[in-house]
Tab-separated table of N, CA and C in Angstrom:
chain	number	residue	atom	x	y	z
S	1	MET	N	26.773	-134.201	72.684
S	1	MET	CA	27.238	-133.561	73.619
S	1	MET	C	29.053	-133.529	73.013
S	2	LYS	N	29.460	-131.988	73.692
S	2	LYS	CA	30.469	-131.882	73.405
S	2	LYS	C	31.600	-132.446	74.182
S	3	LYS	N	32.755	-132.767	73.695
S	3	LYS	CA	33.677	-133.186	74.476
S	3	LYS	C	34.452	-131.904	74.863
S	4	GLU	N	34.898	-132.097	76.604
S	4	GLU	CA	35.787	-131.207	77.421
S	4	GLU	C	37.140	-130.925	76.485
S	5	VAL	N	37.627	-129.967	76.285
S	5	VAL	CA	39.017	-130.028	76.044
S	5	VAL	C	39.811	-129.627	76.986
S	6	TYR	N	40.680	-129.725	77.214
S	6	TYR	CA	42.093	-129.441	78.445
S	6	TYR	C	43.031	-129.128	78.112
S	7	PRO	N	44.381	-128.519	78.862
S	7	PRO	CA	45.298	-128.192	78.614
S	7	PRO	C	46.565	-129.616	78.558
S	8	ILE	N	47.461	-129.356	78.388
S	8	ILE	CA	48.632	-130.612	78.746
S	8	ILE	C	48.612	-130.951	80.370
S	9	ASN	N	48.120	-130.068	80.913
S	9	ASN	CA	48.590	-130.272	82.599
S	9	ASN	C	47.034	-130.317	82.898
S	10	LYS	N	45.890	-131.748	82.563
S	10	LYS	CA	44.704	-131.581	82.777
S	10	LYS	C	44.738	-131.698	84.357
S	11	GLU	N	44.973	-132.221	85.162
S	11	GLU	CA	45.070	-132.191	86.287
S	11	GLU	C	45.146	-131.571	87.236
S	12	TYR	N	46.248	-130.574	86.899
S	12	TYR	CA	46.427	-129.519	87.328
S	12	TYR	C	45.969	-128.260	86.850
S	13	PHE	N	45.509	-128.268	85.838
S	13	PHE	CA	44.590	-127.241	85.399
S	13	PHE	C	42.864	-127.538	86.172
S	14	ILE	N	42.104	-128.462	86.490
S	14	ILE	CA	41.388	-129.228	87.253
S	14	ILE	C	41.083	-128.478	88.427
S	15	LYS	N	42.761	-128.778	88.868
S	15	LYS	CA	42.157	-128.301	90.609
S	15	LYS	C	42.381	-126.897	90.656
S	16	LEU	N	43.195	-126.258	89.619
S	16	LEU	CA	43.282	-124.031	89.616
S	16	LEU	C	42.123	-123.987	88.920
S	17	LYS	N	41.490	-124.571	88.625
S	17	LYS	CA	39.986	-123.842	87.765
S	17	LYS	C	39.107	-123.657	89.444
S	18	LYS	N	38.701	-125.042	90.056
S	18	LYS	CA	38.176	-124.738	91.323
S	18	LYS	C	38.776	-123.991	92.793
S	19	PHE	N	40.277	-123.646	92.338
S	19	PHE	CA	40.516	-122.754	93.033
S	19	PHE	C	40.089	-121.244	93.097
S	20	ALA	N	40.250	-121.420	91.421
S	20	ALA	CA	40.015	-119.818	91.351
S	20	ALA	C	38.469	-119.720	91.371
S	21	LYS	N	37.813	-120.800	91.267
S	21	LYS	CA	36.327	-120.403	91.758
S	21	LYS	C	36.195	-120.147	93.109
S	22	LYS	N	36.662	-120.774	93.874
S	22	LYS	CA	36.423	-120.062	95.271
S	22	LYS	C	36.834	-118.647	95.241
S	23	ILE	N	38.188	-118.331	95.018
S	23	ILE	CA	38.907	-116.977	94.792
S	23	ILE	C	37.468	-116.177	93.996
S	24	ILE	N	37.308	-116.454	92.906
S	24	ILE	CA	36.206	-115.472	92.376
S	24	ILE	C	34.911	-115.018	93.517
S	25	ILE	N	34.340	-116.398	94.192
S	25	ILE	CA	32.789	-116.148	94.558
S	25	ILE	C	33.187	-115.255	96.156
S	26	LEU	N	34.228	-115.004	96.634
S	26	LEU	CA	34.961	-114.789	97.895
S	26	LEU	C	35.181	-112.893	97.127
S	27	CYS	N	35.650	-112.601	95.916
S	27	CYS	CA	35.766	-111.514	95.374
S	27	CYS	C	34.340	-110.367	95.333
S	28	LYS	N	33.460	-112.096	94.467
S	28	LYS	CA	31.725	-111.680	94.325
S	28	LYS	C	31.320	-111.018	95.874
S	29	ASP	N	31.438	-111.643	96.609
S	29	ASP	CA	30.672	-111.536	98.159
S	29	ASP	C	31.278	-110.275	98.566
S	30	GLU	N	32.639	-109.545	98.227
S	30	GLU	CA	32.971	-108.549	98.443
S	30	GLU	C	32.267	-106.966	97.162
S	31	LYS	N	31.757	-107.642	96.672
S	31	LYS	CA	31.385	-106.877	95.368
S	31	LYS	C	32.446	-106.533	94.375
S	32	LEU	N	33.486	-107.083	94.467
S	32	LEU	CA	34.633	-106.764	93.316
S	32	LEU	C	34.254	-107.799	92.266
S	33	ASN	N	35.264	-106.999	91.186
S	33	ASN	CA	34.940	-107.772	89.803
S	33	ASN	C	35.811	-108.143	88.982
S	34	PRO	N	36.572	-109.342	89.441
S	34	PRO	CA	37.943	-109.500	88.815
S	34	PRO	C	37.574	-109.835	87.153
S	35	ILE	N	38.760	-109.908	86.223
S	35	ILE	CA	38.628	-109.787	84.735
S	35	ILE	C	39.782	-110.784	84.334
S	36	ILE	N	39.108	-112.072	83.984
S	36	ILE	CA	40.423	-113.090	84.065
S	36	ILE	C	40.821	-112.909	82.388
S	37	TYR	N	42.276	-112.843	82.454
S	37	TYR	CA	42.792	-112.713	80.949
S	37	TYR	C	44.219	-113.794	80.944
S	38	GLY	N	44.867	-113.476	80.232
S	38	GLY	CA	45.895	-114.803	80.196
S	38	GLY	C	45.913	-115.780	79.515
S	39	SER	N	46.848	-117.071	80.257
S	39	SER	CA	47.199	-118.195	79.832
S	39	SER	C	45.587	-119.084	79.463
S	40	PHE	N	44.583	-118.750	80.417
S	40	PHE	CA	43.668	-119.137	80.605
S	40	PHE	C	43.015	-118.897	79.451
S	41	MET	N	42.653	-117.739	79.103
S	41	MET	CA	41.777	-117.088	78.255
S	41	MET	C	42.505	-117.708	76.990
S	42	LEU	N	43.460	-117.805	76.833
S	42	LEU	CA	44.487	-118.039	75.455
S	42	LEU	C	43.744	-119.430	74.984
S	43	PHE	N	44.118	-120.549	76.307
S	43	PHE	CA	43.377	-121.843	76.245
S	43	PHE	C	41.866	-121.589	76.141
S	44	TYR	N	41.311	-120.428	76.570
S	44	TYR	CA	39.837	-120.723	76.171
S	44	TYR	C	39.676	-120.850	74.357
S	45	TYR	N	40.344	-119.283	74.353
S	45	TYR	CA	39.698	-119.373	72.880
S	45	TYR	C	40.474	-120.274	72.022
S	46	ILE	N	41.501	-120.754	71.798
S	46	ILE	CA	42.242	-121.202	70.993
S	46	ILE	C	42.028	-123.037	70.959
S	47	LYS	N	41.898	-123.105	72.350
S	47	LYS	CA	41.595	-124.883	72.402
S	47	LYS	C	42.719	-125.975	72.473
S	48	ASP	N	44.023	-125.522	72.517
S	48	ASP	CA	45.236	-126.022	72.093
S	48	ASP	C	45.434	-126.996	73.245
S	49	GLU	N	45.444	-128.439	72.957
S	49	GLU	CA	45.549	-129.261	74.292
S	49	GLU	C	47.256	-129.461	74.301
S	50	LYS	N	48.047	-128.920	73.674
S	50	LYS	CA	49.652	-129.053	73.657
S	50	LYS	C	49.802	-127.618	74.986
S	51	LEU	N	48.833	-126.589	74.792
S	51	LEU	CA	49.045	-125.552	75.996
S	51	LEU	C	49.445	-126.076	77.157
S	52	LYS	N	50.014	-125.187	78.206
S	52	LYS	CA	50.330	-125.530	79.878
S	52	LYS	C	49.355	-124.022	80.446
S	53	VAL	N	48.464	-124.486	80.994
S	53	VAL	CA	48.503	-123.472	82.107
S	53	VAL	C	48.337	-123.233	83.525
S	54	ASN	N	49.400	-122.724	83.445
S	54	ASN	CA	49.935	-122.574	85.260
S	54	ASN	C	49.640	-121.872	86.567
S	55	ASP	N	48.546	-121.266	85.825
S	55	ASP	CA	48.184	-120.119	86.954
S	55	ASP	C	47.233	-119.353	85.868
S	56	ILE	N	46.202	-118.703	86.829
S	56	ILE	CA	44.720	-118.131	86.520
S	56	ILE	C	45.217	-116.805	86.535
S	57	ASP	N	45.483	-115.974	85.324
S	57	ASP	CA	45.438	-114.403	85.897
S	57	ASP	C	44.683	-113.430	85.945
S	58	PHE	N	44.117	-112.225	86.644
S	58	PHE	CA	43.030	-111.685	87.014
S	58	PHE	C	43.270	-109.990	86.741
S	59	TYR	N	42.440	-109.472	86.206
S	59	TYR	CA	42.665	-107.456	86.193
S	59	TYR	C	41.831	-107.442	87.260
S	60	ILE	N	42.144	-106.548	88.321
S	60	ILE	CA	41.540	-105.894	88.919
S	60	ILE	C	41.692	-104.281	89.078
S	61	LYS	N	40.903	-103.639	89.854
S	61	LYS	CA	41.567	-102.171	90.241
S	61	LYS	C	41.959	-102.428	91.365
S	62	GLU	N	43.763	-101.398	91.282
S	62	GLU	CA	44.740	-101.565	91.793
S	62	GLU	C	44.069	-100.762	93.579
S	63	LYS	N	43.326	-99.783	93.292
S	63	LYS	CA	42.864	-99.924	94.972
S	63	LYS	C	41.933	-100.736	95.572
S	64	ASP	N	41.461	-101.901	95.078
S	64	ASP	CA	40.935	-102.642	95.662
S	64	ASP	C	41.833	-104.195	95.888
S	65	PHE	N	42.869	-103.979	95.810
S	65	PHE	CA	43.842	-104.942	97.006
S	65	PHE	C	43.701	-105.208	98.375
S	66	LEU	N	43.815	-103.801	98.763
S	66	LEU	CA	43.617	-103.530	99.701
S	66	LEU	C	42.204	-104.531	100.705
S	67	LYS	N	41.290	-104.484	99.976
S	67	LYS	CA	39.683	-105.303	100.083
S	67	LYS	C	40.661	-106.785	99.555
S	68	LEU	N	40.869	-107.421	98.715
S	68	LEU	CA	41.810	-108.524	98.631
S	68	LEU	C	42.274	-108.800	99.574
S	69	ILE	N	43.402	-108.316	100.204
S	69	ILE	CA	44.383	-108.962	101.180
S	69	ILE	C	43.418	-108.973	102.290
S	70	ASP	N	42.444	-108.012	102.854
S	70	ASP	CA	41.613	-108.216	104.045
S	70	ASP	C	40.495	-109.409	103.839
S	71	ILE	N	39.939	-109.987	102.402
S	71	ILE	CA	39.369	-111.106	102.434
S	71	ILE	C	40.499	-112.515	102.385
S	72	PHE	N	41.890	-112.220	101.969
S	72	PHE	CA	42.480	-113.918	102.258
S	72	PHE	C	43.252	-114.047	103.532
S	73	LYS	N	43.228	-112.495	103.665
S	73	LYS	CA	43.732	-112.679	105.584
S	73	LYS	C	42.282	-113.169	106.242
S	74	LYS	N	41.056	-113.320	106.322
S	74	LYS	CA	40.492	-113.393	106.700
S	74	LYS	C	40.102	-115.217	106.546
S	75	ASN	N	40.237	-115.381	105.357
S	75	ASN	CA	40.327	-116.825	104.551
S	75	ASN	C	41.446	-117.807	105.061
S	76	LYS	N	42.275	-116.875	106.022
S	76	LYS	CA	43.328	-117.768	106.353
S	76	LYS	C	44.161	-118.459	104.704
S	77	ILE	N	43.958	-117.353	103.561
S	77	ILE	CA	44.462	-117.724	102.302
S	77	ILE	C	46.002	-117.305	101.783
S	78	LYS	N	46.982	-118.053	101.701
S	78	LYS	CA	48.367	-117.088	101.596
S	78	LYS	C	48.561	-116.844	100.363
S	79	TYR	N	49.232	-115.108	100.650
S	79	TYR	CA	48.721	-114.324	99.591
S	79	TYR	C	50.430	-113.846	99.693
S	80	ILE	N	50.980	-113.030	98.450
S	80	ILE	CA	52.313	-112.015	98.549
S	80	ILE	C	51.502	-110.804	97.430
S	81	HIS	N	51.778	-109.718	98.529
S	81	HIS	CA	51.448	-108.066	97.395
S	81	HIS	C	52.949	-107.750	97.291
S	82	SER	N	52.757	-107.342	95.840
S	82	SER	CA	54.332	-106.651	95.149
S	82	SER	C	53.766	-105.725	94.819
S	83	PRO	N	53.819	-103.887	96.051
S	83	PRO	CA	53.403	-102.630	95.349
S	83	PRO	C	54.378	-102.816	94.281
S	84	GLU	N	55.639	-103.030	94.507
S	84	GLU	CA	56.634	-102.442	92.875
S	84	GLU	C	56.274	-102.816	91.964
S	85	TRP	N	55.314	-103.919	91.492
S	85	TRP	CA	54.888	-104.889	89.922
S	85	TRP	C	53.758	-104.395	89.965
S	86	HIS	N	52.665	-103.912	90.909
S	86	HIS	CA	51.302	-103.972	91.155
S	86	HIS	C	50.177	-105.145	90.769
S	87	THR	N	51.030	-106.041	91.616
S	87	THR	CA	50.717	-107.379	91.713
S	87	THR	C	49.713	-108.504	93.028
S	88	LEU	N	49.170	-109.306	92.992
S	88	LEU	CA	48.862	-109.523	94.303
S	88	LEU	C	48.768	-110.862	94.123
S	89	GLN	N	49.402	-112.647	94.292
S	89	GLN	CA	49.410	-113.495	94.025
S	89	GLN	C	48.957	-114.068	94.958
S	90	VAL	N	47.916	-115.333	94.867
S	90	VAL	CA	47.232	-115.861	95.983
S	90	VAL	C	47.655	-117.331	95.723
S	91	PHE	N	47.779	-117.790	96.790
S	91	PHE	CA	48.443	-119.779	96.400
S	91	PHE	C	47.474	-120.636	97.837
S	92	ASN	N	47.575	-121.718	96.784
S	92	ASN	CA	46.477	-122.770	97.392
S	92	ASN	C	47.834	-124.064	97.222
S	93	GLY	N	48.542	-124.121	98.171
S	93	GLY	CA	49.743	-125.192	97.594
S	93	GLY	C	50.356	-125.189	96.717
S	94	ASN	N	50.781	-125.379	95.315
S	94	ASN	CA	51.126	-125.447	94.122
S	94	ASN	C	50.466	-124.449	93.255
S	95	LEU	N	48.747	-124.013	93.921
S	95	LEU	CA	48.077	-123.315	92.963
S	95	LEU	C	48.167	-122.098	93.352
S	96	LYS	N	48.386	-121.162	91.619
S	96	LYS	CA	48.310	-119.605	91.737
S	96	LYS	C	47.675	-119.126	91.025
S	97	VAL	N	46.750	-118.237	91.392
S	97	VAL	CA	45.976	-117.383	91.649
S	97	VAL	C	46.507	-116.088	90.996
S	98	GLU	N	46.886	-114.699	90.300
S	98	GLU	CA	47.526	-113.784	90.300
S	98	GLU	C	46.313	-112.699	90.126
S	99	PHE	N	46.384	-111.548	90.942
S	99	PHE	CA	45.312	-110.420	90.365
S	99	PHE	C	46.448	-109.190	90.001
S	100	ASP	N	46.602	-108.493	88.960
S	100	ASP	CA	46.802	-107.503	88.429
S	100	ASP	C	46.407	-106.320	88.348
S	101	SER	N	47.297	-105.168	88.651
S	101	SER	CA	46.526	-103.807	88.819
S	101	SER	C	45.839	-103.301	86.923
S	102	ILE	N	44.496	-103.776	86.537
S	102	ILE	CA	44.620	-103.119	85.341
S	102	ILE	C	44.518	-101.787	84.798
S	103	ASN	N	44.638	-100.811	86.269
S	103	ASN	CA	45.004	-99.305	86.023
S	103	ASN	C	46.692	-99.121	85.705
S	104	TYR	N	47.805	-100.080	86.502
S	104	TYR	CA	49.015	-100.023	85.648
S	104	TYR	C	49.634	-100.918	84.852
S	105	TRP	N	49.027	-101.911	84.419
S	105	TRP	CA	49.154	-102.975	83.475
S	105	TRP	C	48.172	-103.019	82.177
S	106	TYR	N	47.088	-102.665	82.066
S	106	TYR	CA	46.584	-102.659	80.899
S	106	TYR	C	46.285	-101.281	80.258
S	107	LYS	N	46.761	-101.947	79.021
S	107	LYS	CA	46.751	-100.748	77.741
S	107	LYS	C	45.700	-101.058	76.783
S	108	GLY	N	44.859	-102.054	76.439
S	108	GLY	CA	44.200	-102.523	75.639
S	108	GLY	C	42.991	-101.673	75.807
S	109	PRO	N	41.938	-102.222	74.857
S	109	PRO	CA	41.008	-101.818	74.644
S	109	PRO	C	40.030	-102.390	75.708
S	110	LYS	N	39.312	-101.417	76.388
S	110	LYS	CA	38.081	-101.999	77.168
S	110	LYS	C	36.976	-102.763	77.008
S	111	ASP	N	37.210	-104.141	76.373
S	111	ASP	CA	36.479	-104.987	75.749
S	111	ASP	C	36.148	-106.726	76.875
S	112	PHE	N	35.214	-106.967	77.161
S	112	PHE	CA	35.110	-107.902	77.988
S	112	PHE	C	33.499	-108.599	77.387
S	113	ILE	N	33.937	-109.706	77.888
S	113	ILE	CA	33.102	-110.978	77.561
S	113	ILE	C	32.532	-111.316	79.102
S	114	ASN	N	31.393	-112.166	78.897
S	114	ASN	CA	31.117	-112.614	80.370
S	114	ASN	C	31.548	-114.480	80.022
S	115	ILE	N	32.297	-115.292	81.080
S	115	ILE	CA	31.950	-116.581	80.517
S	115	ILE	C	31.714	-117.133	82.258
S	116	LYS	N	31.814	-118.447	82.357
S	116	LYS	CA	31.615	-119.453	83.360
S	116	LYS	C	32.693	-120.701	83.302
S	117	LEU	N	33.314	-119.920	84.680
S	117	LEU	CA	34.865	-120.854	85.099
S	117	LEU	C	34.286	-121.554	86.426
S	118	GLU	N	33.451	-123.246	85.771
S	118	GLU	CA	33.134	-124.131	86.926
S	118	GLU	C	31.801	-123.561	87.727
S	119	GLY	N	31.039	-122.705	86.373
S	119	GLY	CA	29.650	-122.742	86.435
S	119	GLY	C	29.935	-121.176	87.473
S	120	VAL	N	30.886	-120.252	87.646
S	120	VAL	CA	30.299	-118.750	88.383
S	120	VAL	C	30.735	-118.173	87.194
S	121	GLY	N	29.860	-117.120	86.997
S	121	GLY	CA	30.305	-115.843	86.084
S	121	GLY	C	31.495	-115.326	86.364
S	122	VAL	N	32.090	-114.970	85.313
S	122	VAL	CA	33.204	-113.689	85.357
S	122	VAL	C	33.658	-112.836	84.403
S	123	LYS	N	34.043	-111.522	84.377
S	123	LYS	CA	34.086	-111.207	83.021
S	123	LYS	C	35.395	-111.621	82.858
S	124	ALA	N	35.504	-111.463	81.246
S	124	ALA	CA	37.021	-111.690	80.679
S	124	ALA	C	37.445	-111.117	79.590
S	125	LEU	N	38.405	-111.044	79.042
S	125	LEU	CA	38.733	-110.197	78.108
S	125	LEU	C	38.421	-110.816	76.925
S	126	SER	N	37.598	-109.635	76.001
S	126	SER	CA	37.307	-109.965	74.616
S	126	SER	C	38.538	-110.806	73.540
S	127	LEU	N	38.262	-111.668	72.348
S	127	LEU	CA	39.076	-112.369	71.977
S	127	LEU	C	40.317	-110.907	71.171
S	128	ASN	N	39.450	-110.063	70.749
S	128	ASN	CA	40.588	-108.540	70.336
S	128	ASN	C	41.455	-108.092	71.283
S	129	ALA	N	40.853	-107.533	72.582
S	129	ALA	CA	41.771	-107.636	73.961
S	129	ALA	C	42.635	-108.413	74.190
S	130	LEU	N	42.518	-109.436	74.312
S	130	LEU	CA	43.822	-110.391	74.755
S	130	LEU	C	44.490	-110.245	72.880
S	131	LYS	N	44.289	-110.357	71.999
S	131	LYS	CA	44.945	-110.112	70.966
S	131	LYS	C	45.437	-109.127	71.171
S	132	SER	N	45.250	-107.921	71.771
S	132	SER	CA	46.238	-106.504	71.634
S	132	SER	C	46.902	-107.412	72.692
S	133	ILE	N	47.104	-107.615	73.977
S	133	ILE	CA	48.160	-107.946	75.141
S	133	ILE	C	49.322	-108.645	74.371
S	134	TYR	N	48.640	-109.862	73.797
S	134	TYR	CA	49.799	-110.428	73.337
S	134	TYR	C	50.602	-109.832	72.656
S	135	LYS	N	49.744	-108.581	71.180
S	135	LYS	CA	50.184	-108.280	70.221
S	135	LYS	C	51.673	-107.349	70.702
S	136	ARG	N	50.571	-106.485	71.803
S	136	ARG	CA	52.046	-105.769	72.392
S	136	ARG	C	53.433	-106.209	73.464
S	137	ALA	N	52.798	-107.679	73.537
S	137	ALA	CA	54.314	-107.840	74.530
S	137	ALA	C	54.953	-108.898	73.961
S	138	SER	N	54.406	-109.481	72.362
S	138	SER	CA	55.639	-109.790	71.561
S	138	SER	C	56.032	-108.321	70.900
S	139	GLU	N	56.000	-107.484	71.164
S	139	GLU	CA	56.558	-106.055	70.486
S	139	GLU	C	57.515	-105.227	71.658
S	140	LYS	N	56.835	-105.253	73.011
S	140	LYS	CA	57.614	-104.758	73.803
S	140	LYS	C	58.332	-105.688	74.867
S	141	SER	N	57.797	-106.843	75.448
S	141	SER	CA	58.136	-107.317	76.377
S	141	SER	C	60.176	-107.872	76.098
S	142	LYS	N	60.405	-107.795	77.499
S	142	LYS	CA	62.082	-108.517	77.086
S	142	LYS	C	61.838	-109.981	78.030
S	143	ASP	N	60.968	-109.975	78.558
S	143	ASP	CA	60.959	-111.677	79.377
S	143	ASP	C	60.774	-112.904	77.974
S	144	ASN	N	59.523	-112.679	77.195
S	144	ASN	CA	59.612	-113.803	75.862
S	144	ASN	C	58.751	-113.257	74.945
S	145	PRO	N	59.761	-112.599	74.067
S	145	PRO	CA	58.889	-111.910	73.242
S	145	PRO	C	58.411	-112.749	71.931
S	146	GLU	N	59.367	-113.864	71.786
S	146	GLU	CA	58.983	-115.206	70.994
S	146	GLU	C	57.574	-115.989	71.284
S	147	GLY	N	57.681	-116.211	72.390
S	147	GLY	CA	56.589	-116.589	72.594
S	147	GLY	C	55.523	-115.848	73.205
S	148	ASN	N	55.266	-114.695	72.951
S	148	ASN	CA	53.916	-113.854	73.299
S	148	ASN	C	53.711	-113.812	71.525
S	149	ARG	N	54.730	-113.502	70.790
S	149	ARG	CA	54.384	-113.704	69.956
S	149	ARG	C	54.016	-114.460	69.008
S	150	LYS	N	54.140	-116.094	69.500
S	150	LYS	CA	53.077	-117.447	68.920
S	150	LYS	C	52.002	-117.868	69.635
S	151	LYS	N	52.369	-116.859	70.756
S	151	LYS	CA	50.268	-116.652	71.044
S	151	LYS	C	49.595	-115.602	70.389
S	152	TYR	N	50.398	-114.909	70.187
S	152	TYR	CA	49.679	-113.680	68.770
S	152	TYR	C	48.552	-114.609	67.924
S	153	GLU	N	50.195	-114.584	67.252
S	153	GLU	CA	49.772	-115.226	66.253
S	153	GLU	C	48.466	-117.002	66.607
S	154	ALA	N	48.642	-117.307	66.873
S	154	ALA	CA	47.765	-118.317	67.404
S	154	ALA	C	46.327	-117.767	67.863
S	155	LEU	N	45.794	-116.314	68.231
S	155	LEU	CA	44.756	-115.907	68.786
S	155	LEU	C	44.199	-115.064	66.916
S	156	MET	N	45.392	-115.144	66.478
S	156	MET	CA	45.316	-114.406	64.816
S	156	MET	C	44.138	-114.858	64.086
S	157	LYS	N	44.247	-116.662	64.185
S	157	LYS	CA	43.875	-118.249	63.306
S	157	LYS	C	42.089	-117.958	64.007
S	158	GLN	N	41.827	-117.428	64.924
S	158	GLN	CA	40.383	-117.354	65.367
S	158	GLN	C	39.012	-116.644	65.097
């Protein structure tokens, strides 16, 4: 039997996955198909227990933001929509799930896999697609180019 691996913030990560599962189910009920990426997928691929996963990021079509907002209103889920940044953040206490516009933000290969998050199927970026994101971020990001370069290098070892 395989031992499950957790990031450094294990307890938070467990709660975050449960919250994300709830959000994925709400999306699927409305025929929306978010695509998971970011630090969650980085951890999924590299299994580094020193990594910290603070939120779960999804790509979704920007035209679906209004449907998501309706879902969150109907279910009394706190959210912040930023049209300027093409994002929609969803909160449950200190837990955060973020939806980013795939149309606006994603410039990589349309290469996806299917994974299970808490037993629920969801699309995710493939290893190569995630590598392309962190490579690009390490070259163009003004926020954290060094951190993104380290993430890209960790993915290159996979």
